[in-house]
Amino acid sequence: MQDFEEFVALRSQALLRTAYLLCGGDQAAAEDLLQDVLERLYGKWKRIRGNHEGYARSALANAAANRWRWRSRRPEAPLEYAGDPAARGHEQRVVDQDSVVRALAELPRGMRAVLVLRFFDDLTEAQTATALGCGIGTVKSQTSRGLARMRELMGEEVLTCN
């Protein structure tokens, strides 16, 4: 589709300016709008008769109108009514997981093994004792000491959020 690539290379800036104006000066929305239109245009490229740029501009105008219709039916909530800002997103879970791994690395091997088997592999105290070849009392004491040390290293709130 050499023709399409040339068209995009030559006319995308002008089409982006049109999309920018259609989106009321929202650069990100204009880029998204143009990308959507160019994707649809690519699939229809060989069937379009006549002026490709005119077709693209009409498609931009229609897509912008559809976007505003869609948004008017599903209005965005003002920020003060948005969800709980303290809610933890995926990126915070990644940071927490990294903190857990780093804190575990600070523990002695035996204590780390007990915590990993108990809380990450969900083994019971008896299963953990069997897996490590020690008594249940050792598992209990290592769990208690290990959690206390993790709290020192990470803070109480991280260990209780997830």
Coordinates of N, CA, C and O in Angstrom, one line a residue:
M1 N 0.8 -1.2 0.0 CA 0.0 0.0 0.0 C 0.9 1.3 0.0 O 0.8 2.1 0.9
Q2 N 1.7 1.3 -1.0 CA 2.6 2.5 -1.1 C 1.9 3.8 -1.2 O 2.3 4.8 -0.6
D3 N 0.7 3.8 -1.9 CA 0.0 5.0 -2.0 C -0.5 5.5 -0.7 O -0.4 6.7 -0.4
F4 N -1.0 4.6 0.2 CA -1.5 5.0 1.5 C -0.3 5.6 2.3 O -0.5 6.6 3.0
E5 N 0.8 4.9 2.3 CA 2.0 5.4 3.1 C 2.4 6.8 2.6 O 2.7 7.6 3.5
E6 N 2.4 7.0 1.3 CA 2.7 8.3 0.8 C 1.7 9.4 1.3 O 2.1 10.5 1.6
F7 N 0.4 9.0 1.2 CA -0.6 9.9 1.6 C -0.4 10.3 3.1 O -0.5 11.5 3.4
V8 N -0.2 9.3 3.9 CA 0.0 9.6 5.4 C 1.2 10.5 5.6 O 1.2 11.4 6.3
A9 N 2.3 10.2 4.9 CA 3.5 11.0 5.0 C 3.3 12.4 4.6 O 3.8 13.3 5.3
L10 N 2.6 12.6 3.5 CA 2.4 13.9 3.0 C 1.3 14.7 3.7 O 1.4 16.0 3.8
R11 N 0.2 14.1 4.1 CA -1.0 14.8 4.5 C -1.3 14.6 6.0 O -2.2 15.3 6.5
S12 N -0.6 13.8 6.8 CA -0.9 13.6 8.2 C -0.8 14.9 9.0 O -1.7 15.0 9.9
Q13 N 0.1 15.7 8.8 CA 0.2 17.0 9.6 C -1.0 17.9 9.3 O -1.6 18.4 10.3
A14 N -1.4 18.0 8.1 CA -2.6 18.8 7.8 C -3.9 18.2 8.4 O -4.7 18.9 9.0
L15 N -4.0 16.8 8.3 CA -5.1 16.1 8.9 C -5.1 16.2 10.4 O -6.2 16.4 11.0
L16 N -3.9 16.2 11.0 CA -3.8 16.4 12.5 C -4.3 17.8 12.9 O -5.0 17.9 13.9
R17 N -3.9 18.8 12.1 CA -4.4 20.1 12.4 C -5.9 20.2 12.4 O -6.6 20.7 13.3
T18 N -6.5 19.5 11.4 CA -8.0 19.5 11.3 C -8.6 18.8 12.5 O -9.5 19.2 13.1
A19 N -8.0 17.6 12.9 CA -8.4 16.8 14.0 C -8.3 17.7 15.3 O -9.2 17.6 16.1
Y20 N -7.2 18.4 15.4 CA -7.0 19.2 16.6 C -8.1 20.3 16.7 O -8.6 20.5 17.8
L21 N -8.4 20.9 15.7 CA -9.5 21.9 15.7 C -10.9 21.3 16.0 O -11.7 21.8 16.7
L22 N -11.1 20.1 15.4 CA -12.3 19.4 15.6 C -12.5 18.9 17.1 O -13.6 18.8 17.6
C23 N -11.4 18.7 17.7 CA -11.4 18.2 19.1 C -11.3 19.4 20.1 O -11.0 19.2 21.3
G24 N -11.4 20.6 19.6 CA -11.4 21.8 20.5 C -10.1 22.0 21.2 O -10.0 22.5 22.3
G25 N -9.0 21.7 20.5 CA -7.7 22.0 21.0 C -7.1 20.9 21.9 O -6.0 21.2 22.5
D26 N -7.7 19.8 21.9 CA -7.2 18.7 22.8 C -6.2 17.8 21.9 O -6.7 17.1 21.1
Q27 N -4.9 18.0 22.1 CA -3.9 17.4 21.2 C -4.0 15.8 21.3 O -4.0 15.2 20.3
A28 N -4.1 15.3 22.5 CA -4.2 13.8 22.7 C -5.4 13.3 22.0 O -5.4 12.2 21.3
A29 N -6.6 13.9 22.2 CA -7.8 13.5 21.5 C -7.7 13.6 20.0 O -8.1 12.7 19.3
A30 N -7.0 14.6 19.5 CA -6.8 14.8 18.1 C -6.0 13.7 17.5 O -6.2 13.1 16.4
E31 N -4.9 13.3 18.2 CA -4.0 12.2 17.8 C -4.8 10.9 17.7 O -4.6 10.1 16.8
D32 N -5.6 10.7 18.8 CA -6.4 9.4 18.8 C -7.4 9.4 17.7 O -7.6 8.4 17.0
L33 N -8.0 10.5 17.5 CA -9.0 10.6 16.4 C -8.4 10.3 15.0 O -8.9 9.5 14.3
L34 N -7.3 11.0 14.8 CA -6.6 10.8 13.5 C -6.2 9.3 13.3 O -6.3 8.7 12.2
Q35 N -5.6 8.8 14.4 CA -5.2 7.4 14.3 C -6.3 6.5 14.0 O -6.2 5.6 13.1
D36 N -7.5 6.6 14.6 CA -8.7 5.8 14.4 C -9.1 5.9 12.9 O -9.4 5.0 12.3
V37 N -9.1 7.2 12.4 CA -9.6 7.4 11.1 C -8.6 6.8 10.1 O -9.0 6.2 9.1
L38 N -7.3 7.0 10.3 CA -6.3 6.4 9.4 C -6.4 4.9 9.4 O -6.2 4.2 8.3
E39 N -6.7 4.3 10.5 CA -6.8 2.8 10.6 C -8.0 2.4 9.7 O -7.9 1.4 8.9
R40 N -9.1 3.0 9.8 CA -10.3 2.7 9.0 C -10.1 3.0 7.6 O -10.5 2.3 6.7
L41 N -9.4 4.1 7.3 CA -9.1 4.5 5.9 C -8.2 3.5 5.2 O -8.4 3.2 4.1
Y42 N -7.2 2.9 6.0 CA -6.3 1.9 5.4 C -7.1 0.7 4.9 O -6.8 0.2 3.8
G43 N -8.1 0.3 5.6 CA -8.9 -0.9 5.2 C -9.7 -0.6 4.0 O -10.1 -1.5 3.2
K44 N -10.1 0.6 3.7 CA -10.9 1.0 2.6 C -10.2 1.6 1.5 O -10.8 2.1 0.5
W45 N -8.9 1.8 1.6 CA -8.1 2.6 0.7 C -8.3 2.3 -0.8 O -8.6 3.2 -1.6
K46 N -8.3 1.0 -1.2 CA -8.5 0.7 -2.6 C -9.9 0.9 -3.1 O -10.1 1.0 -4.3
R47 N -10.9 0.9 -2.2 CA -12.3 1.1 -2.7 C -12.7 2.6 -2.8 O -13.7 2.9 -3.3
I48 N -11.9 3.5 -2.2 CA -12.2 4.9 -2.3 C -12.0 5.4 -3.7 O -10.9 5.3 -4.2
R49 N -13.0 6.0 -4.2 CA -12.9 6.6 -5.6 C -12.7 8.1 -5.4 O -13.4 8.8 -4.6
G50 N -11.8 8.7 -6.1 CA -11.7 10.2 -6.1 C -10.7 10.6 -5.1 O -9.6 10.1 -4.9
N51 N -11.1 11.7 -4.4 CA -10.2 12.5 -3.5 C -10.1 11.8 -2.1 O -11.0 11.8 -1.3
H52 N -8.9 11.2 -1.9 CA -8.7 10.5 -0.6 C -8.6 11.5 0.5 O -9.1 11.2 1.6
E53 N -8.1 12.7 0.3 CA -8.0 13.6 1.4 C -9.4 14.1 1.8 O -9.7 14.3 3.0
G54 N -10.2 14.4 0.8 CA -11.6 14.8 1.1 C -12.3 13.7 1.9 O -13.1 14.0 2.9
Y55 N -12.1 12.4 1.5 CA -12.7 11.3 2.3 C -12.2 11.3 3.7 O -13.0 11.1 4.7
A56 N -10.9 11.5 3.9 CA -10.3 11.5 5.2 C -10.9 12.6 6.1 O -11.1 12.4 7.2
R57 N -11.0 13.8 5.5 CA -11.5 14.9 6.2 C -13.0 14.7 6.6 O -13.4 15.0 7.8
S58 N -13.8 14.1 5.7 CA -15.2 13.8 6.1 C -15.2 12.8 7.2 O -16.0 12.9 8.1
A59 N -14.3 11.8 7.1 CA -14.2 10.7 8.2 C -13.8 11.3 9.5 O -14.4 11.0 10.5
L60 N -12.9 12.3 9.5 CA -12.5 13.0 10.7 C -13.7 13.7 11.3 O -13.9 13.7 12.5
A61 N -14.4 14.5 10.5 CA -15.6 15.2 11.0 C -16.6 14.3 11.6 O -17.2 14.6 12.6
N62 N -16.9 13.2 10.9 CA -17.9 12.3 11.4 C -17.5 11.6 12.6 O -18.2 11.5 13.6
A63 N -16.2 11.2 12.7 CA -15.7 10.6 13.9 C -15.7 11.5 15.1 O -16.0 11.1 16.2
A64 N -15.3 12.8 14.8 CA -15.4 13.8 15.9 C -16.8 14.0 16.4 O -17.0 14.1 17.6
A65 N -17.7 14.1 15.5 CA -19.2 14.2 15.9 C -19.6 13.0 16.7 O -20.3 13.1 17.7
N66 N -19.2 11.8 16.3 CA -19.6 10.6 17.0 C -19.0 10.6 18.4 O -19.6 10.1 19.3
R67 N -17.7 11.1 18.5 CA -17.0 11.1 19.8 C -17.8 12.0 20.7 O -18.0 11.7 21.9
W68 N -18.2 13.2 20.2 CA -18.9 14.1 21.1 C -20.3 13.5 21.5 O -20.8 13.7 22.6
R69 N -21.0 12.9 20.5 CA -22.3 12.2 20.8 C -22.1 11.2 21.9 O -22.8 11.1 22.9
W70 N -21.0 10.3 21.8 CA -20.8 9.3 22.7 C -20.5 9.9 24.1 O -21.0 9.4 25.1
R71 N -19.7 10.9 24.1 CA -19.3 11.5 25.4 C -20.5 12.2 26.1 O -20.6 12.3 27.3
S72 N -21.4 12.7 25.3 CA -22.6 13.4 25.9 C -23.5 12.4 26.5 O -24.2 12.7 27.5
R73 N -23.5 11.2 26.0 CA -24.3 10.1 26.6 C -23.7 9.5 27.8 O -24.3 9.0 28.7
R74 N -22.4 9.6 27.9 CA -21.6 9.1 29.0 C -20.7 10.2 29.6 O -19.5 10.2 29.3
P75 N -21.3 11.1 30.2 CA -20.5 12.3 30.7 C -19.5 11.8 31.7 O -19.7 10.9 32.5
E76 N -18.3 12.5 31.7 CA -17.3 12.3 32.6 C -17.6 12.9 33.9 O -18.2 13.9 34.0
A77 N -17.3 12.2 35.0 CA -17.5 12.7 36.3 C -16.5 13.7 36.7 O -15.3 13.6 36.4
P78 N -16.9 14.8 37.3 CA -15.9 15.8 37.7 C -15.0 15.2 38.7 O -15.3 14.2 39.4
L79 N -13.8 15.7 38.8 CA -12.8 15.1 39.6 C -13.2 14.9 41.1 O -12.9 13.9 41.7
E80 N -13.9 15.9 41.6 CA -14.3 15.8 43.0 C -15.3 14.6 43.3 O -15.5 14.2 44.4
Y81 N -15.9 14.1 42.2 CA -16.8 13.0 42.3 C -16.2 11.7 41.9 O -16.9 10.7 41.8
A82 N -15.0 11.7 41.5 CA -14.3 10.5 41.0 C -14.1 9.6 42.1 O -14.3 9.9 43.3
G83 N -13.6 8.4 41.8 CA -13.4 7.4 42.8 C -12.4 7.8 43.9 O -11.8 8.8 43.8
D84 N -12.3 7.0 44.9 CA -11.4 7.2 46.0 C -10.0 7.4 45.5 O -9.4 6.5 44.9
P85 N -9.4 8.6 45.8 CA -8.0 8.8 45.3 C -7.0 8.0 46.0 O -5.9 7.8 45.6
A86 N -7.4 7.4 47.2 CA -6.5 6.6 47.9 C -6.6 5.1 47.4 O -5.8 4.3 47.9
A87 N -7.5 4.9 46.5 CA -7.5 3.5 45.9 C -6.2 3.2 45.3 O -5.6 4.0 44.6
R88 N -5.8 1.9 45.4 CA -4.5 1.5 45.0 C -4.7 0.9 43.6 O -5.4 0.0 43.3
G89 N -3.9 1.4 42.6 CA -3.9 0.9 41.3 C -2.9 -0.1 41.0 O -2.1 -0.5 41.9
H90 N -2.8 -0.6 39.8 CA -1.9 -1.6 39.4 C -0.4 -1.2 39.7 O 0.4 -2.0 40.2
E91 N -0.1 0.0 39.4 CA 1.3 0.4 39.6 C 1.7 0.4 41.0 O 2.8 0.1 41.4
Q92 N 0.8 0.7 41.9 CA 1.1 0.6 43.4 C 1.3 -0.8 43.8 O 2.2 -1.1 44.6
R93 N 0.6 -1.8 43.2 CA 0.8 -3.2 43.5 C 2.1 -3.6 43.1 O 2.8 -4.4 43.8
V94 N 2.6 -3.2 41.9 CA 3.9 -3.5 41.4 C 5.0 -3.0 42.4 O 5.9 -3.7 42.8
V95 N 4.8 -1.8 42.9 CA 5.8 -1.2 43.8 C 5.7 -2.0 45.1 O 6.8 -2.3 45.7
D96 N 4.5 -2.3 45.6 CA 4.4 -3.1 46.8 C 5.1 -4.5 46.7 O 5.8 -4.9 47.6
Q97 N 4.9 -5.1 45.5 CA 5.5 -6.4 45.3 C 7.0 -6.3 45.3 O 7.7 -7.2 45.9
D98 N 7.5 -5.3 44.7 CA 9.0 -5.1 44.7 C 9.5 -4.8 46.2 O 10.5 -5.4 46.5
S99 N 8.7 -4.1 46.9 CA 9.1 -3.8 48.3 C 9.1 -5.1 49.1 O 10.0 -5.4 50.0
V100 N 8.1 -6.0 48.9 CA 8.1 -7.3 49.6 C 9.3 -8.1 49.2 O 10.0 -8.7 50.1
V101 N 9.6 -8.2 48.0 CA 10.8 -9.0 47.5 C 12.1 -8.5 48.1 O 12.9 -9.2 48.6
R102 N 12.2 -7.2 48.2 CA 13.4 -6.6 48.7 C 13.5 -6.8 50.3 O 14.6 -7.1 50.8
A103 N 12.4 -6.7 50.9 CA 12.4 -7.0 52.4 C 12.6 -8.5 52.7 O 13.4 -8.8 53.6
L104 N 12.1 -9.3 51.9 CA 12.3 -10.8 52.1 C 13.8 -11.1 51.9 O 14.4 -11.9 52.6
A105 N 14.5 -10.4 51.0 CA 15.9 -10.6 50.7 C 16.7 -10.3 52.0 O 17.8 -10.8 52.1
E106 N 16.2 -9.4 52.8 CA 16.9 -9.0 54.0 C 16.8 -10.0 55.2 O 17.6 -9.9 56.1
L107 N 15.9 -10.9 55.0 CA 15.7 -11.9 56.1 C 16.7 -13.1 56.0 O 17.1 -13.4 54.9
P108 N 16.9 -13.7 57.1 CA 17.7 -15.0 57.1 C 17.0 -16.0 56.2 O 15.8 -16.0 56.1
R109 N 17.8 -16.9 55.6 CA 17.2 -17.9 54.7 C 16.1 -18.7 55.3 O 15.0 -18.9 54.7
G110 N 16.2 -19.2 56.5 CA 15.2 -20.0 57.1 C 13.9 -19.3 57.4 O 12.8 -19.8 57.1
M111 N 14.0 -18.1 57.9 CA 12.9 -17.2 58.1 C 12.2 -16.9 56.8 O 10.9 -16.9 56.7
R112 N 13.0 -16.5 55.8 CA 12.4 -16.2 54.5 C 11.6 -17.4 53.9 O 10.5 -17.3 53.4
A113 N 12.2 -18.6 54.1 CA 11.6 -19.9 53.6 C 10.2 -20.1 54.3 O 9.2 -20.4 53.6
V114 N 10.2 -19.9 55.6 CA 8.9 -20.0 56.3 C 7.9 -19.1 55.8 O 6.7 -19.5 55.5
L115 N 8.2 -17.8 55.6 CA 7.2 -16.8 55.2 C 6.8 -17.1 53.7 O 5.6 -17.0 53.4
V116 N 7.7 -17.5 52.9 CA 7.3 -17.8 51.5 C 6.4 -19.0 51.4 O 5.3 -18.9 50.8
L117 N 6.7 -20.0 52.1 CA 5.9 -21.2 52.1 C 4.5 -21.0 52.8 O 3.5 -21.4 52.3
R118 N 4.5 -20.2 53.8 CA 3.2 -20.0 54.5 C 2.3 -19.0 53.8 O 1.1 -19.3 53.6
F119 N 2.9 -17.9 53.3 CA 2.0 -16.8 52.8 C 2.0 -16.7 51.3 O 1.0 -16.2 50.7
F120 N 3.0 -17.2 50.6 CA 2.9 -17.1 49.1 C 2.5 -18.4 48.5 O 1.9 -18.5 47.5
D121 N 2.9 -19.5 49.2 CA 2.5 -20.9 48.7 C 1.3 -21.4 49.4 O 0.8 -22.5 49.1
D122 N 0.8 -20.7 50.4 CA -0.4 -21.0 51.2 C -0.3 -22.4 51.8 O -1.3 -23.1 51.9
L123 N 0.8 -22.8 52.4 CA 0.9 -24.0 53.1 C 0.5 -23.8 54.5 O 0.7 -22.7 55.1
T124 N 0.0 -24.8 55.1 CA -0.3 -24.8 56.6 C 1.0 -24.8 57.4 O 2.1 -25.1 56.8
E125 N 0.9 -24.6 58.7 CA 2.0 -24.7 59.5 C 2.6 -26.1 59.5 O 3.9 -26.3 59.4
A126 N 1.8 -27.1 59.5 CA 2.3 -28.5 59.4 C 2.9 -28.8 58.1 O 4.0 -29.4 58.1
Q127 N 2.3 -28.4 57.0 CA 2.9 -28.6 55.7 C 4.3 -27.9 55.6 O 5.2 -28.4 55.0
T128 N 4.4 -26.7 56.1 CA 5.6 -25.9 56.1 C 6.7 -26.6 56.9 O 7.8 -26.8 56.5
A129 N 6.3 -27.1 58.1 CA 7.2 -27.8 58.9 C 7.8 -29.1 58.2 O 9.0 -29.4 58.3
T130 N 6.9 -29.8 57.6 CA 7.3 -31.0 56.8 C 8.2 -30.6 55.7 O 9.2 -31.3 55.5
A131 N 7.9 -29.6 55.0 CA 8.7 -29.2 53.8 C 10.1 -28.8 54.2 O 11.1 -29.0 53.5
L132 N 10.2 -28.1 55.4 CA 11.5 -27.6 55.9 C 12.2 -28.6 56.8 O 13.4 -28.3 57.2
G133 N 11.5 -29.7 57.2 CA 12.1 -30.6 58.1 C 12.4 -30.1 59.5 O 13.4 -30.3 60.1
C134 N 11.4 -29.3 60.0 CA 11.5 -28.8 61.3 C 10.2 -28.9 62.1 O 9.2 -29.5 61.5
G135 N 10.1 -28.5 63.3 CA 8.9 -28.6 64.1 C 7.9 -27.5 63.8 O 8.3 -26.4 63.3
I136 N 6.7 -27.7 64.2 CA 5.6 -26.7 64.0 C 5.9 -25.5 64.9 O 5.7 -24.4 64.5
G137 N 6.5 -25.7 66.0 CA 6.9 -24.6 66.9 C 7.9 -23.7 66.3 O 7.8 -22.5 66.4
T138 N 8.8 -24.3 65.5 CA 9.8 -23.5 64.8 C 9.2 -22.7 63.7 O 9.5 -21.5 63.5
V139 N 8.2 -23.3 63.0 CA 7.5 -22.6 62.0 C 6.7 -21.4 62.6 O 6.8 -20.3 62.1
K140 N 6.1 -21.6 63.7 CA 5.3 -20.5 64.4 C 6.2 -19.4 64.8 O 5.9 -18.2 64.6
S141 N 7.3 -19.7 65.4 CA 8.2 -18.7 66.0 C 8.9 -18.0 64.8 O 9.0 -16.7 64.8
Q142 N 9.3 -18.7 63.8 CA 9.9 -18.0 62.6 C 8.9 -17.1 61.9 O 9.3 -16.1 61.4
T143 N 7.6 -17.6 61.8 CA 6.6 -16.7 61.2 C 6.4 -15.5 62.0 O 6.4 -14.4 61.4
S144 N 6.3 -15.6 63.3 CA 6.1 -14.4 64.1 C 7.3 -13.4 64.0 O 7.1 -12.2 63.8
R145 N 8.5 -13.9 64.1 CA 9.7 -13.1 64.0 C 9.8 -12.5 62.6 O 10.2 -11.3 62.5
G146 N 9.5 -13.3 61.6 CA 9.7 -12.9 60.2 C 8.7 -11.7 59.9 O 9.1 -10.8 59.3
L147 N 7.4 -11.9 60.4 CA 6.5 -10.8 60.1 C 6.8 -9.6 60.9 O 6.7 -8.5 60.3
A148 N 7.3 -9.7 62.1 CA 7.8 -8.5 62.8 C 8.9 -7.8 62.1 O 8.9 -6.6 62.0
R149 N 9.8 -8.6 61.6 CA 10.9 -8.0 60.8 C 10.4 -7.3 59.5 O 10.9 -6.2 59.2
M150 N 9.5 -8.0 58.8 CA 9.0 -7.4 57.6 C 8.3 -6.1 57.9 O 8.4 -5.1 57.2
R151 N 7.6 -6.0 59.0 CA 6.9 -4.8 59.4 C 7.9 -3.7 59.7 O 7.7 -2.5 59.3
E152 N 9.0 -4.0 60.3 CA 10.1 -3.0 60.5 C 10.6 -2.5 59.2 O 10.9 -1.3 59.0
L153 N 10.8 -3.4 58.3 CA 11.4 -3.1 57.0 C 10.5 -2.3 56.1 O 10.9 -1.5 55.3
M154 N 9.2 -2.7 56.1 CA 8.3 -2.1 55.1 C 7.2 -1.2 55.7 O 6.6 -0.4 55.0
G155 N 6.9 -1.3 57.0 CA 5.8 -0.5 57.5 C 4.6 -1.4 57.6 O 4.3 -2.2 56.7
E156 N 3.8 -1.2 58.6 CA 2.6 -2.0 58.9 C 1.6 -1.9 57.7 O 1.0 -2.9 57.3
E157 N 1.4 -0.7 57.1 CA 0.3 -0.6 56.2 C 0.5 -1.4 54.9 O -0.4 -1.9 54.3
V158 N 1.7 -1.6 54.5 CA 2.0 -2.4 53.2 C 1.6 -3.8 53.4 O 1.0 -4.5 52.6
L159 N 1.9 -4.4 54.6 CA 1.6 -5.8 54.9 C 0.1 -6.1 55.1 O -0.3 -7.2 54.9
T160 N -0.7 -5.1 55.3 CA -2.1 -5.3 55.6 C -3.0 -4.9 54.5 O -4.1 -5.2 54.5
C161 N -2.4 -4.2 53.4 CA -3.3 -3.7 52.3 C -3.7 -4.8 51.4 O -4.8 -4.8 50.8
N162 N -2.9 -5.7 51.1 CA -3.2 -6.8 50.0 C -3.6 -8.0 50.7 O -3.2 -8.9 50.9

